Every structure is written in C-alpha cells, then in structure tokens.
Amino acid sequence: MRQGAEVFYKCRFQTAPALELADPLWRIVVLVRTWLCGRHATMSADDDVWRTRVRDGGQCSSDSGDVRIRSVMCENEEGGGFSWACRVEEIDEGDNDPVTGGRFAGRTWTTEIGYRESGDDRRGEMGILVSCYNEPRFIGRVKSPGIPIVPDLVYLITGAADLRCGVAGIPADRLVFEIGGTNPEHSASKFWSLVTAADRTYPIVYVGTDWTGWLALDPDELNRAIFPNALICNPADADAERRLMVTQPAAVRCEWHGVSVFPPTGKPIVRENGFDGDAIESIRDNDREQGVSHTLWGEDTPDPVIVMIRRALAEDVSFYEGGGLITVEKLGRELAERASRRKVAETRMRLDAALADAKESQVTLNRLRREREERRSGGEADADGDDLVTSLTGEVTRLEREVDDALDLAGKAEDARLAVATELADARRELSDLSRQLGDYRRGDGPQAAAHTEALLTYDLPAMLSASTKRENAAVDATLVAFFARRYEDRIHVVAGALKGCITRPALLWQGMLCMCTAVYGIYARGNGSGNAEDRLKQDPSVPARFELAMSEGPNTNRNPRLVKLRQVSYEGRTVDITPHLKVGRGADSMDTLRIYYGWDAVDNRLVIGHIGTHLLNDTSLNGRF
C-alpha cells in the first residue's frame, strides 16, 4: 500500500476449487477482468493480454491510461504451488468543483490482490486490500470518502460456485445464520462452542433483540458492510434467545439486548465487546444531531453502529502466516533473491563437479596402477612361458594406454577445477577493484576519477555551462554525459547514439543528468520502483520543481508499431523499454527543453538511458500538432 494512503477495506478468505476447475488462478483473473472492464470502457478484455501480462506476471494498462495493472507470479521452490500478487490502480484526475471553479483533488484507488495456492489439493488463501490516496500537495477541495461498503470484486470472487470460497471452513454464503430452529448446527450449544473454540481465527458478531423485541441491527445490512470478515448470528425467536441465556458460559460476556463482538481466539481482550440497546440508540441519535455522516452521504448514510463495527473488525483481518498481504513488491524481492541464490549455487555446482571428476579420475588411476603392478609381478614369475609373456606384454600395453587416458582425464578435471577456482578468484578481485573504484569515484580519488574530473573541472567550465549556440551545446553536452556515465557507471548506462540531435543548454542538461543519477535512480533502487514514481520525484525536496517524470505515452502512440520500436533499445542482449522519461519544458524542442528516455534493468540494477535531448517521435509530432 502506498505510504500516506487510507485503508478503505480489507478481507481474507480461502478457496477450495472444484475438481473440474482446471486453473483456479485464471478463473480469478477472469473475474478481475470482468470487474475492471465493467468500470472502464477502455480496458482491454483480450485473453492473451490477461494471460501473459496479468496471470503469468507483467504489466498492462487501459488505452486511456486511467487504469494500471502490475502482477508477479512466484512458483514455490519446494512442495509445488505458487504465490501471485496483483495491484490495480484506478486513477481519477478529479471532477470539476462548482464551489471553487477549479477541480477536486485527484484520487487513486489501489486494489491489492494476494493469492497463494498449495501444490497438492490446490486449496488457496486469498487477501484483498483496497486503499485510497489523494493527490499530494494539491491546494483545493477533496471529495468525500467512499461509503463503507464491500467492493463488487469481493462479491464476484466469493460468488463463483467453482471456487467454493469460505472462511475457516464456513461457506461464504453461510456467514449469517439464525440460532434456534430445527437445524442442530444452529443450536445454542453449537453457538457457544464456536465462541469458546481455542483455534477460532475469525470474529463472531451476535445481534440480539432490543427492548422492543426487534433485532438491534439488521444482520443482512451488517453483512453487506463487513463481509466476509465475520460470522453474524442472531436468535430466531424469543425461545432461542432464552436458551442462549441459560447455556451461556460463565467466562463469556454477552449483551443480550444489543450487539456483542467476540474477537478471534487469542486476540487481546478489549474493555467493551458490545453495547446494549440504549447505548446503540444514543450512538444513532448523536450521529444524526452532531455527526458528519449525513452531510457526506445523505440518504445513503449507513448505520453508525455498523460503521463502528466495520472499523473494529478490520483490525482482526491478518493476512496469512508470517504476516502481511502478498504484494507485488514482496514477490519481486523474493524472485530477485532466488536469482541471486541460483547464481551462487550454479557456481558451486561447477566447482563441485570439477572436484568430483578429479577424485574419480584419481581413484581410477590408482586402481589401474595397482593392477599393472600385480600383472607385472605375475609376468616375472612365469617368464619361462613365451605365450604367457606375449599375452602379458599385450595386456600391459593396453593397461598403460588406459593409465595414460586416465591421467589425461585427471589432468583435464584438475584444469577445470583450477579454471573455476581462478574464475572465482578473478571475480572476487574484480568486485574488490570495482568497489574500490566506486569509492574513489564517490570521493573523487584515484587516477581515473581524477583524470576524468580534471578534464571537466577547468577554468572553462563556467563558459561551457553557459554555451548559447546549438553547435556549442551539442559539443559540451557530449562531454557532460560522458562525465556522468563514468562517474556513475554503477547506476546508469548510456546507449551509443543517445545524444543524437541534442541541443539542450549544458546547464539544464547538467541538472537533468544529476537528477537521473541520484533521485530517479533512488526511486528504482529502493524497492524496484515501488509506488508512484511521478509523485515520489515531486516529493523529493532536492529536485527542482520543473523536473517531472512521465511513465507512459498516449494510446495512439502505443498503438503505432513504428513509434513503439523507437522506445526499445538493446542492453546486454536484453530489450529494454525506454518509454519512461524525465522532462523539462513543454511544446516544440528548443535549447530550454529536455527529455531523457530511460528504462530500468532489474538484472544489473541500472538505469539504461536510450535517448537524451529532444522528444522521441510520438503521435502528436508525427501528425504535426506541435
């Protein structure tokens, strides 16, 4: 969840998919697609997009850019199964505000979906968290918070019959029931056994009758606000309520003429676990007279007691063993750690294989030598037999060839072992040298850093930064970019030809490259770009206010294969998308505008800069609308 966002809703439940359901995760993804496409007309419903970019992990967005989706798939290393996380961001730019004549603050609704599936029975654990984030540093009015309801997505998923969703073994459609009647599962004793169970992981809300004989709350209305986070029970009639009173355990407190909440077993005991009918009416009267709910929501205002229970129960929604909702960032870190561990393991395997080959060859060599000596001893004892001598001579020759082959094999194995050991030693030395060089660069020490810095820090530097012609700008810009590429070579890589056509003033380019190597790099290096990069750059006090990040292009540009290809560069054999760009200035290219197009390479943890200076051709410039 984004820092500073407000939690609107969260829930946790389990799935026990039907045997005929081949791919439960794809079923969930289809339901997410149904939910989103029903809310946003420009969201693609293409199966291939949702399979390859959402189910299998990746990114996609709506044509209008008001929806962004990112997901990560992480297979379990042991025992089968997998974990999957998906983040959906719905961006509201802010409607017109009739009071101020401007607009309301923009708002981003973020839905985090976490899913973990076991490898054996395909049972799943699912968590959903919805949060709201208002546009930062906006001077103006903010829209009223949303009415506390259960998101439609939750009903879509829990209502899918083939997913068979539930809470701790209770089907999702049976979380509201009456105590009493003929069903033994709804008896008073059964209710108290649930309340006192030592392993209960979900809350129970008991809704009793008030002094007039009516239920203190509408159980169905309460369920529509807290579903599926609690089991809601109420007496079927007066006889059922009397049986509950008679069988009540001595250690359990219950408000008979009101509402009682029993938190999950093991949770800290609260001072009040409910209210009687008089207290409930007082809460409602106070809200009508002094509360702000009616001002915010009008006739749709929910019962304030239900809002209070919803807030309290949200604290009992804990996600999975080990804590925390499965998120895109967590799975991304897990995959990066696995890749690092795998690389170390592969190097160790190569070394172990070389050592094993050497040992096996040595054993073979010793055995052959021993057999040769035994045969030679036997040959000397039977030297009088010519036939035997001839036979043994041939055998000795054969064995000597085998010994030579074994020696060659042992030598090759030893060479392989030494090669791996040398490679590891070289890698360690290279890492040490690079670390030392990096420290030198940071401090300005070392012959290379000093030479490179001295080439720039001359008496001509002020004149260089104040160059005022396009020809002068191009030459000085090349010097500055080369300086930053060497100075921060562990953070950025500048693709050959990236400066083609650059006419930006050197002073502005200096600021832009410094911003890329520090603030922009920091956004990606901490959590691989977690959160909203545009907002994070705006919130950095060290960055001049005129610098902005743009993470995407318009829908017409994205649909043009030629323009998309311009935003792809090759780096270390990998294709990097350089659509994101740092920008200063608007309109046509000039000496006072700057664009730096880049992409993040998660393998080397570097910013790959593919174009510096002017706009890359887009739909607007292609059609001459600048």
XYZ file of C-alpha atoms in Angstrom:
626
model
C 0.000 0.000 0.000
C 1.263 3.464 -0.898
C 2.621 5.499 2.004
C 0.039 8.038 3.120
C -2.914 6.132 1.643
C -6.033 5.414 3.695
C -7.302 1.845 4.047
C -10.876 1.585 2.777
C -11.460 -2.170 3.005
C -9.614 -5.427 3.560
C -10.618 -9.059 3.808
C -9.239 -12.568 3.892
C -10.824 -15.863 2.854
C -9.967 -19.312 1.490
C -10.778 -21.230 -1.697
C -11.348 -24.969 -2.227
C -11.724 -25.205 -6.034
C -13.921 -27.853 -7.616
C -12.048 -30.737 -9.262
C -13.343 -29.810 -12.711
C -11.824 -26.315 -12.452
C -8.513 -26.728 -14.309
C -6.914 -23.377 -13.409
C -8.326 -21.600 -10.325
C -5.985 -18.618 -10.754
C -7.151 -17.998 -14.327
C -10.734 -18.109 -13.020
C -9.836 -15.382 -10.508
C -8.092 -13.313 -13.204
C -11.174 -13.549 -15.448
C -13.325 -12.272 -12.570
C -10.919 -9.356 -12.033
C -11.167 -8.609 -15.768
C -14.982 -8.689 -15.635
C -14.932 -6.265 -12.714
C -12.481 -3.824 -14.329
C -13.931 -3.875 -17.853
C -17.342 -3.131 -16.371
C -15.917 0.001 -14.739
C -13.586 1.218 -17.512
C -14.640 1.139 -21.172
C -11.056 1.492 -22.480
C -9.743 -1.550 -20.584
C -8.830 -4.400 -22.947
C -10.589 -7.752 -22.444
C -8.223 -9.698 -24.717
C -7.475 -13.196 -23.355
C -3.843 -13.102 -24.487
C -3.183 -9.810 -22.663
C -4.719 -11.049 -19.426
C -2.961 -14.424 -19.574
C 0.548 -13.238 -20.422
C 0.605 -9.888 -18.600
C -1.666 -10.496 -15.616
C -1.941 -14.205 -14.823
C 1.701 -15.029 -15.653
C 3.057 -11.746 -14.278
C 3.675 -8.453 -16.052
C 2.126 -5.038 -16.648
C -0.688 -3.562 -18.702
C -2.940 -0.513 -18.697
C -6.127 0.825 -20.225
C -5.970 2.750 -23.506
C -6.879 5.969 -21.701
C -4.233 5.429 -19.012
C -6.694 5.630 -16.110
C -6.027 2.006 -15.067
C -2.619 0.454 -14.376
C -2.122 -3.228 -13.567
C 1.019 -4.956 -12.375
C 1.296 -8.579 -11.255
C 4.008 -11.041 -10.201
C 3.937 -14.860 -10.296
C 6.267 -16.753 -7.953
C 6.427 -20.565 -8.047
C 7.134 -22.232 -4.704
C 10.637 -23.686 -4.525
C 9.513 -26.755 -2.586
C 6.301 -28.757 -2.475
C 4.639 -27.258 -5.561
C 2.105 -24.459 -5.546
C 2.745 -20.760 -6.082
C 2.091 -17.227 -4.875
C 0.582 -14.488 -7.047
C 0.100 -10.790 -6.403
C -1.696 -8.165 -8.449
C -2.017 -4.408 -7.985
C -4.757 -2.466 -9.774
C -4.532 1.333 -9.720
C -7.593 3.311 -10.837
C -6.729 6.970 -11.374
C -9.324 9.726 -11.001
C -7.962 13.087 -12.198
C -10.625 14.988 -10.228
C -14.029 16.300 -11.333
C -14.946 19.958 -11.630
C -15.614 21.642 -8.300
C -18.604 24.016 -8.613
C -17.635 25.796 -5.384
C -14.086 26.856 -6.309
C -14.477 26.842 -10.081
C -11.429 24.562 -10.283
C -11.367 20.836 -9.702
C -11.354 18.404 -6.829
C -8.087 16.744 -5.820
C -7.176 13.727 -7.913
C -7.539 10.353 -6.267
C -6.017 6.918 -6.854
C -7.882 3.806 -5.739
C -5.495 0.881 -5.300
C -6.693 -2.721 -5.053
C -4.059 -5.200 -3.856
C -4.910 -8.864 -4.502
C -2.785 -11.628 -2.989
C -3.302 -15.333 -3.714
C -1.404 -18.401 -2.524
C -2.220 -21.883 -3.848
C -0.987 -25.178 -2.392
C 0.552 -27.778 -4.651
C -1.391 -30.851 -3.504
C -5.095 -30.091 -3.176
C -4.951 -26.642 -4.894
C -6.592 -25.004 -1.894
C -5.961 -21.295 -1.868
C -5.593 -18.415 0.559
C -6.705 -15.015 -0.683
C -6.464 -11.467 0.627
C -7.788 -8.199 -0.808
C -6.905 -4.696 0.378
C -8.423 -1.508 -1.064
C -6.889 1.875 -0.271
C -7.394 5.464 -1.375
C -4.667 8.052 -1.987
C -5.456 11.721 -2.590
C -3.315 13.837 -4.917
C -0.368 15.178 -2.870
C 0.331 18.913 -2.445
C -2.969 19.824 -4.076
C -4.480 23.128 -2.962
C -8.208 22.649 -3.249
C -11.105 20.588 -2.013
C -11.048 16.807 -1.580
C -14.003 14.563 -2.387
C -15.896 12.887 0.431
C -14.630 9.416 1.352
C -16.489 6.477 -0.140
C -19.463 4.915 1.628
C -18.190 1.922 3.658
C -19.365 -0.987 1.517
C -17.888 -4.268 0.302
C -16.248 -3.880 -3.153
C -18.019 -5.608 -6.047
C -14.845 -7.591 -6.788
C -15.181 -9.428 -3.463
C -18.748 -10.476 -4.275
C -17.697 -11.596 -7.775
C -14.935 -13.866 -6.473
C -16.727 -15.270 -3.425
C -19.867 -15.811 -5.506
C -18.088 -18.072 -8.031
C -19.509 -21.530 -7.291
C -16.488 -23.390 -8.737
C -14.042 -21.554 -6.433
C -16.029 -22.566 -3.318
C -14.881 -19.669 -1.150
C -15.241 -19.661 2.606
C -13.829 -18.572 5.955
C -12.250 -21.244 8.168
C -14.401 -23.947 6.579
C -17.641 -21.921 6.642
C -19.003 -21.312 3.104
C -19.052 -17.631 2.167
C -22.826 -17.680 1.622
C -23.469 -19.003 5.152
C -21.833 -16.312 7.250
C -25.229 -15.104 8.508
C -27.474 -17.570 10.344
C -30.207 -17.701 12.959
C -29.649 -19.528 16.225
C -32.503 -21.907 17.013
C -34.954 -23.861 14.927
C -34.558 -27.493 13.906
C -31.022 -27.373 12.469
C -28.630 -28.857 15.088
C -25.761 -26.866 13.553
C -27.588 -23.690 14.639
C -28.301 -24.702 18.229
C -27.378 -22.618 21.271
C -24.735 -25.140 22.367
C -23.188 -25.086 18.887
C -23.025 -21.273 19.018
C -21.220 -21.261 22.367
C -18.811 -23.975 21.201
C -17.865 -21.714 18.280
C -17.400 -18.699 20.577
C -15.145 -20.594 23.013
C -13.186 -22.639 20.418
C -9.453 -22.364 21.112
C -8.488 -22.274 17.423
C -11.094 -19.816 16.096
C -9.470 -17.379 13.622
C -12.495 -15.235 12.727
C -14.700 -12.808 14.719
C -18.297 -13.577 15.665
C -20.931 -10.829 15.907
C -24.025 -11.587 17.961
C -27.052 -9.377 17.201
C -29.659 -9.605 19.951
C -33.094 -8.052 20.292
C -33.580 -4.597 21.774
C -36.099 -3.715 24.500
C -38.918 -3.625 21.939
C -38.282 -7.183 20.749
C -36.784 -6.173 17.374
C -33.230 -7.029 16.369
C -30.802 -4.277 17.412
C -29.212 -4.313 13.924
C -30.205 -5.652 10.532
C -27.893 -8.713 10.120
C -28.022 -8.535 6.316
C -27.124 -4.825 6.286
C -24.264 -5.544 8.684
C -23.036 -8.357 6.429
C -23.045 -6.009 3.421
C -20.571 -3.797 5.297
C -18.193 -6.380 6.819
C -18.461 -9.445 4.520
C -16.672 -11.880 4.704
C -14.752 -10.830 7.803
C -17.090 -12.197 10.497
C -19.752 -14.772 11.298
C -23.024 -12.962 12.127
C -25.557 -14.703 14.389
C -28.946 -13.699 15.766
C -31.679 -15.581 17.676
C -34.507 -16.956 15.566
C -37.094 -16.094 18.222
C -37.569 -15.352 21.929
C -37.231 -19.049 22.873
C -33.874 -19.267 21.099
C -32.647 -16.186 22.967
C -33.723 -17.688 26.311
C -31.840 -20.914 25.535
C -28.756 -18.853 24.753
C -29.020 -17.068 28.110
C -29.428 -20.343 30.017
C -26.451 -22.061 28.348
C -24.115 -19.029 28.407
C -20.608 -19.971 29.725
C -19.696 -18.154 32.921
C -16.491 -16.659 31.484
C -18.199 -15.154 28.428
C -19.751 -11.666 28.457
C -22.678 -11.002 26.120
C -25.056 -8.069 25.621
C -28.432 -9.739 25.234
C -30.414 -6.668 24.226
C -27.836 -5.239 21.867
C -24.722 -6.258 19.940
C -21.676 -8.254 21.087
C -18.445 -8.885 19.183
C -16.257 -11.899 20.001
C -12.768 -11.364 18.521
C -10.679 -14.299 17.249
C -9.340 -16.552 19.975
C -6.021 -15.329 21.297
C -6.608 -11.662 20.446
C -6.173 -9.164 23.318
C -9.278 -8.729 25.460
C -10.967 -5.377 24.830
C -12.639 -3.270 27.501
C -16.009 -3.303 25.728
C -17.097 -6.069 23.395
C -20.573 -4.689 22.758
C -23.404 -2.255 23.526
C -26.920 -2.694 24.804
C -29.971 -1.279 23.047
C -29.914 2.046 24.925
C -26.264 2.690 24.016
C -26.948 1.843 20.369
C -29.823 4.338 20.175
C -27.661 7.005 21.839
C -24.952 6.462 19.214
C -27.510 6.838 16.421
C -29.076 9.963 17.938
C -25.668 11.586 18.383
C -24.709 10.826 14.785
C -27.944 12.335 13.466
C -27.540 15.500 15.528
C -23.785 16.097 15.573
C -22.161 13.638 13.172
C -20.941 14.441 9.674
C -22.148 11.215 8.047
C -25.428 12.684 6.781
C -23.583 15.696 5.382
C -21.215 13.412 3.471
C -23.552 10.674 2.273
C -27.121 11.995 2.601
C -29.837 9.336 2.394
C -27.237 6.613 1.762
C -25.703 7.134 5.205
C -25.139 3.714 6.841
C -25.973 2.894 10.435
C -23.161 4.449 12.567
C -23.049 1.302 14.722
C -22.321 -0.770 11.596
C -19.559 1.660 10.573
C -18.066 1.331 14.058
C -18.123 -2.489 13.894
C -16.584 -2.465 10.396
C -13.680 -0.340 11.624
C -13.117 -2.536 14.675
C -13.221 -5.817 12.733
C -10.722 -4.557 10.144
C -8.074 -4.817 12.874
C -8.692 -8.588 13.075
C -8.028 -9.202 9.364
C -4.496 -10.621 9.400
C -3.050 -11.903 6.144
C -1.505 -15.382 6.132
C 1.045 -16.973 8.383
C 4.189 -14.896 8.592
C 2.240 -11.656 8.408
C 1.360 -9.297 5.639
C -0.610 -9.357 2.431
C 1.153 -10.966 -0.543
C 2.137 -7.929 -2.612
C 3.904 -7.211 -5.888
C 6.920 -5.799 -4.022
C 7.285 -8.834 -1.741
C 7.189 -11.329 -4.598
C 9.557 -9.165 -6.663
C 12.109 -9.225 -3.848
C 11.638 -12.986 -3.456
C 12.352 -13.584 -7.169
C 15.455 -11.368 -7.050
C 16.775 -13.247 -4.008
C 16.137 -16.579 -5.734
C 18.053 -15.471 -8.829
C 20.996 -14.482 -6.641
C 20.915 -17.784 -4.751
C 20.650 -19.718 -8.029
C 23.710 -17.964 -9.459
C 25.768 -18.830 -6.372
C 24.524 -22.441 -6.457
C 25.449 -22.833 -10.144
C 28.996 -21.652 -9.453
C 29.294 -24.068 -6.535
C 27.966 -26.931 -8.672
C 30.580 -26.267 -11.345
C 33.331 -26.322 -8.751
C 31.968 -29.455 -7.051
C 31.661 -31.225 -10.424
C 35.274 -30.424 -11.264
C 36.439 -31.707 -7.873
C 34.335 -34.878 -8.207
C 35.781 -35.598 -11.666
C 39.289 -35.138 -10.331
C 38.667 -37.514 -7.409
C 37.071 -40.150 -9.653
C 39.976 -39.972 -12.082
C 42.458 -40.300 -9.232
C 40.685 -43.417 -7.942
C 40.689 -44.939 -11.447
C 44.361 -44.109 -11.872
C 45.320 -45.725 -8.553
C 43.345 -48.854 -9.413
C 44.980 -49.179 -12.836
C 48.441 -48.683 -11.393
C 47.768 -51.325 -8.776
C 46.522 -53.812 -11.399
C 49.524 -53.122 -13.618
C 51.942 -53.801 -10.787
C 50.137 -57.038 -9.945
C 50.270 -58.220 -13.554
C 53.940 -57.287 -13.897
C 54.736 -59.299 -10.769
C 52.882 -62.279 -12.223
C 54.750 -61.905 -15.524
C 58.149 -62.103 -13.839
C 57.150 -65.303 -12.039
C 56.074 -67.013 -15.315
C 58.806 -65.651 -17.550
C 59.609 -69.130 -18.890
C 56.339 -69.332 -20.833
C 56.672 -67.441 -24.146
C 52.935 -67.437 -24.767
C 52.255 -66.071 -21.333
C 54.911 -63.398 -21.795
C 53.381 -62.316 -25.094
C 49.908 -62.216 -23.570
C 51.029 -60.255 -20.555
C 53.012 -57.830 -22.697
C 49.894 -57.013 -24.709
C 47.858 -56.654 -21.533
C 50.449 -54.343 -20.015
C 50.427 -52.204 -23.154
C 46.626 -51.955 -23.007
C 46.682 -51.045 -19.348
C 49.348 -48.428 -19.911
C 47.129 -46.830 -22.552
C 44.251 -46.831 -20.061
C 46.526 -45.276 -17.471
C 47.544 -42.572 -19.933
C 43.874 -41.908 -20.713
C 43.083 -41.737 -17.011
C 45.962 -39.345 -16.446
C 44.666 -37.159 -19.267
C 41.179 -37.244 -17.727
C 42.541 -36.374 -14.300
C 44.564 -33.565 -15.798
C 41.520 -32.150 -17.578
C 39.428 -32.390 -14.409
C 42.152 -30.656 -12.436
C 42.409 -27.981 -15.134
C 38.633 -27.496 -14.954
C 38.772 -27.199 -11.180
C 41.621 -24.715 -11.375
C 39.773 -22.762 -14.073
C 36.679 -22.466 -11.888
C 38.786 -21.522 -8.875
C 40.642 -18.941 -10.965
C 37.354 -17.590 -12.288
C 36.031 -17.200 -8.749
C 39.237 -15.525 -7.602
C 39.168 -13.174 -10.598
C 35.523 -12.344 -9.886
C 36.346 -11.551 -6.262
C 39.289 -9.375 -7.298
C 37.165 -7.623 -9.913
C 34.439 -6.985 -7.337
C 37.020 -5.632 -4.912
C 38.531 -3.401 -7.612
C 35.132 -2.138 -8.687
C 34.156 -1.426 -5.081
C 37.404 0.460 -4.565
C 36.975 2.357 -7.836
C 33.409 3.207 -6.914
C 34.599 4.576 -3.601
C 37.281 6.549 -5.413
C 34.706 7.992 -7.805
C 32.428 8.975 -4.943
C 35.319 10.707 -3.136
C 36.925 11.994 -6.325
C 40.083 9.919 -5.614
C 42.007 7.568 -7.873
C 43.877 8.276 -11.109
C 40.942 7.530 -13.448
C 38.428 9.552 -11.461
C 40.884 12.385 -11.010
C 41.754 12.464 -14.706
C 38.108 12.395 -15.725
C 37.159 15.058 -13.201
C 40.101 17.268 -14.159
C 39.020 17.056 -17.800
C 35.798 18.757 -16.785
C 36.722 20.909 -13.792
C 38.740 23.536 -15.646
C 38.651 27.323 -15.861
C 36.477 26.852 -18.931
C 33.639 25.090 -17.058
C 31.530 28.258 -16.467
C 31.822 29.121 -20.143
C 30.951 25.546 -21.107
C 27.791 25.583 -18.974
C 26.786 28.957 -20.406
C 27.125 27.894 -24.061
C 24.393 29.545 -26.110
C 24.521 28.120 -29.635
C 23.240 24.772 -30.815
C 26.686 23.747 -32.090
C 28.376 24.657 -28.791
C 25.599 22.978 -26.801
C 25.993 19.681 -28.667
C 29.759 19.510 -28.004
C 29.510 20.438 -24.309
C 26.507 18.122 -23.773
C 28.563 15.178 -25.044
C 31.329 15.986 -22.532
C 28.861 16.258 -19.647
C 27.070 12.993 -20.466
C 30.413 11.162 -20.734
C 31.355 12.553 -17.320
C 28.157 11.308 -15.647
C 28.328 7.944 -17.445
C 31.807 7.344 -15.990
C 31.168 8.927 -12.619
C 28.002 6.860 -12.018
C 28.760 3.809 -14.154
C 27.283 1.544 -11.455
C 23.949 3.379 -11.731
C 23.457 4.303 -15.391
C 24.345 3.045 -18.851
C 24.091 5.468 -21.775
C 23.358 3.725 -25.078
C 25.573 4.675 -28.025
C 23.955 7.418 -30.092
C 21.667 8.532 -27.265
C 22.736 12.188 -27.708
C 21.904 12.375 -31.402
C 20.315 15.760 -32.141
C 20.657 17.090 -28.569
C 20.680 20.921 -28.439
C 19.788 21.428 -24.749
C 21.648 24.118 -22.809
C 24.512 22.471 -20.858
C 23.406 23.938 -17.512
C 19.967 22.316 -17.904
C 21.482 19.020 -19.083
C 23.798 19.008 -16.046
C 20.762 19.223 -13.741
C 18.903 16.541 -15.699
C 21.757 14.019 -15.617
C 22.351 14.686 -11.914
C 18.640 14.076 -11.279
C 18.794 10.765 -13.194
C 21.879 9.539 -11.311
C 20.539 10.434 -7.858
C 16.795 10.981 -7.397
C 15.458 8.824 -10.265
C 17.959 6.036 -9.582
C 16.961 6.112 -5.908
C 13.284 5.601 -6.778
C 14.057 2.356 -8.617
C 16.896 1.082 -6.417
C 14.644 1.180 -3.334
C 12.019 -1.494 -3.999
C 12.499 -1.614 -7.778
C 10.247 1.328 -8.480
C 7.576 0.654 -5.855
C 4.880 3.283 -5.515
C 4.114 6.090 -7.942
C 7.396 7.293 -9.472
C 5.933 10.620 -10.649
C 4.746 11.541 -7.156
C 7.941 10.338 -5.493
C 10.037 12.613 -7.708
C 7.753 15.578 -6.955
C 8.118 14.890 -3.230
C 11.943 14.921 -3.379
C 12.981 18.338 -1.999
C 16.401 18.151 -3.706
C 14.897 18.084 -7.224
C 13.980 21.402 -8.927
C 10.204 21.743 -9.226
C 10.223 21.976 -13.025
C 11.565 18.411 -13.409
C 8.829 15.804 -13.951
C 8.597 12.097 -14.769
C 6.264 10.702 -17.435
C 5.826 6.921 -17.245
C 3.775 6.354 -20.413
C 2.782 7.723 -23.815
C -0.668 8.356 -25.261
C -2.838 5.492 -26.575
C -2.304 6.473 -30.237
C 1.472 6.317 -29.798
C 1.228 2.924 -28.080
C -0.807 1.534 -30.985
C 1.781 2.544 -33.619
C 4.412 -0.265 -34.002
C 6.935 2.142 -35.509
C 6.706 4.538 -32.553
C 6.798 1.666 -30.046
C 10.002 0.324 -31.650
C 11.671 3.737 -31.214
C 11.239 3.203 -27.475
C 13.088 -0.108 -27.362
C 16.872 -0.415 -27.002
C 19.202 -3.380 -26.609
C 21.311 -3.757 -23.469
C 23.419 -6.830 -22.639
C 21.321 -8.929 -25.030
C 18.059 -7.805 -23.404
C 15.391 -5.492 -24.824
C 14.683 -2.514 -22.552
C 11.562 -0.339 -22.872
C 12.572 3.347 -22.609
C 9.060 4.819 -22.646
C 9.509 6.472 -19.178
C 11.271 9.820 -19.412
C 12.419 12.794 -17.363
C 11.164 16.029 -18.858
C 11.591 19.798 -18.567
C 9.676 22.286 -20.687
C 6.707 21.852 -22.989
C 5.962 22.304 -26.672
C 8.449 22.050 -29.533
C 12.102 21.136 -28.911
C 14.418 24.032 -28.082
C 17.554 24.763 -26.099
C 15.354 25.173 -22.996
C 13.635 21.781 -23.200
C 14.999 18.389 -22.166
C 13.831 14.788 -22.425
C 15.811 11.822 -21.042
C 14.234 8.489 -22.032
C 15.206 5.503 -19.895
C 14.299 2.020 -18.697
C 15.161 0.060 -15.543
C 17.205 -3.133 -15.967
C 16.413 -5.293 -12.930
C 19.246 -7.733 -13.701
C 22.096 -5.200 -13.367
C 20.091 -2.711 -11.263
C 20.866 0.108 -13.695
C 19.021 2.858 -15.485
C 19.503 2.314 -19.230
C 19.367 5.730 -20.945
C 18.420 5.394 -24.596
C 17.784 8.980 -25.736
C 18.758 12.423 -24.413
C 17.684 15.886 -25.503
C 14.741 16.114 -27.871
C 11.317 14.445 -27.921
C 11.207 10.964 -29.354
C 8.769 10.935 -32.244
C 5.203 10.395 -30.977
C 1.700 10.597 -32.423
C 1.476 14.344 -31.777
C 4.735 15.232 -33.541
C 4.122 12.630 -36.263
C 0.944 14.449 -37.239
C 2.489 17.913 -36.948
C 0.460 19.114 -33.979
C 3.372 20.712 -32.079
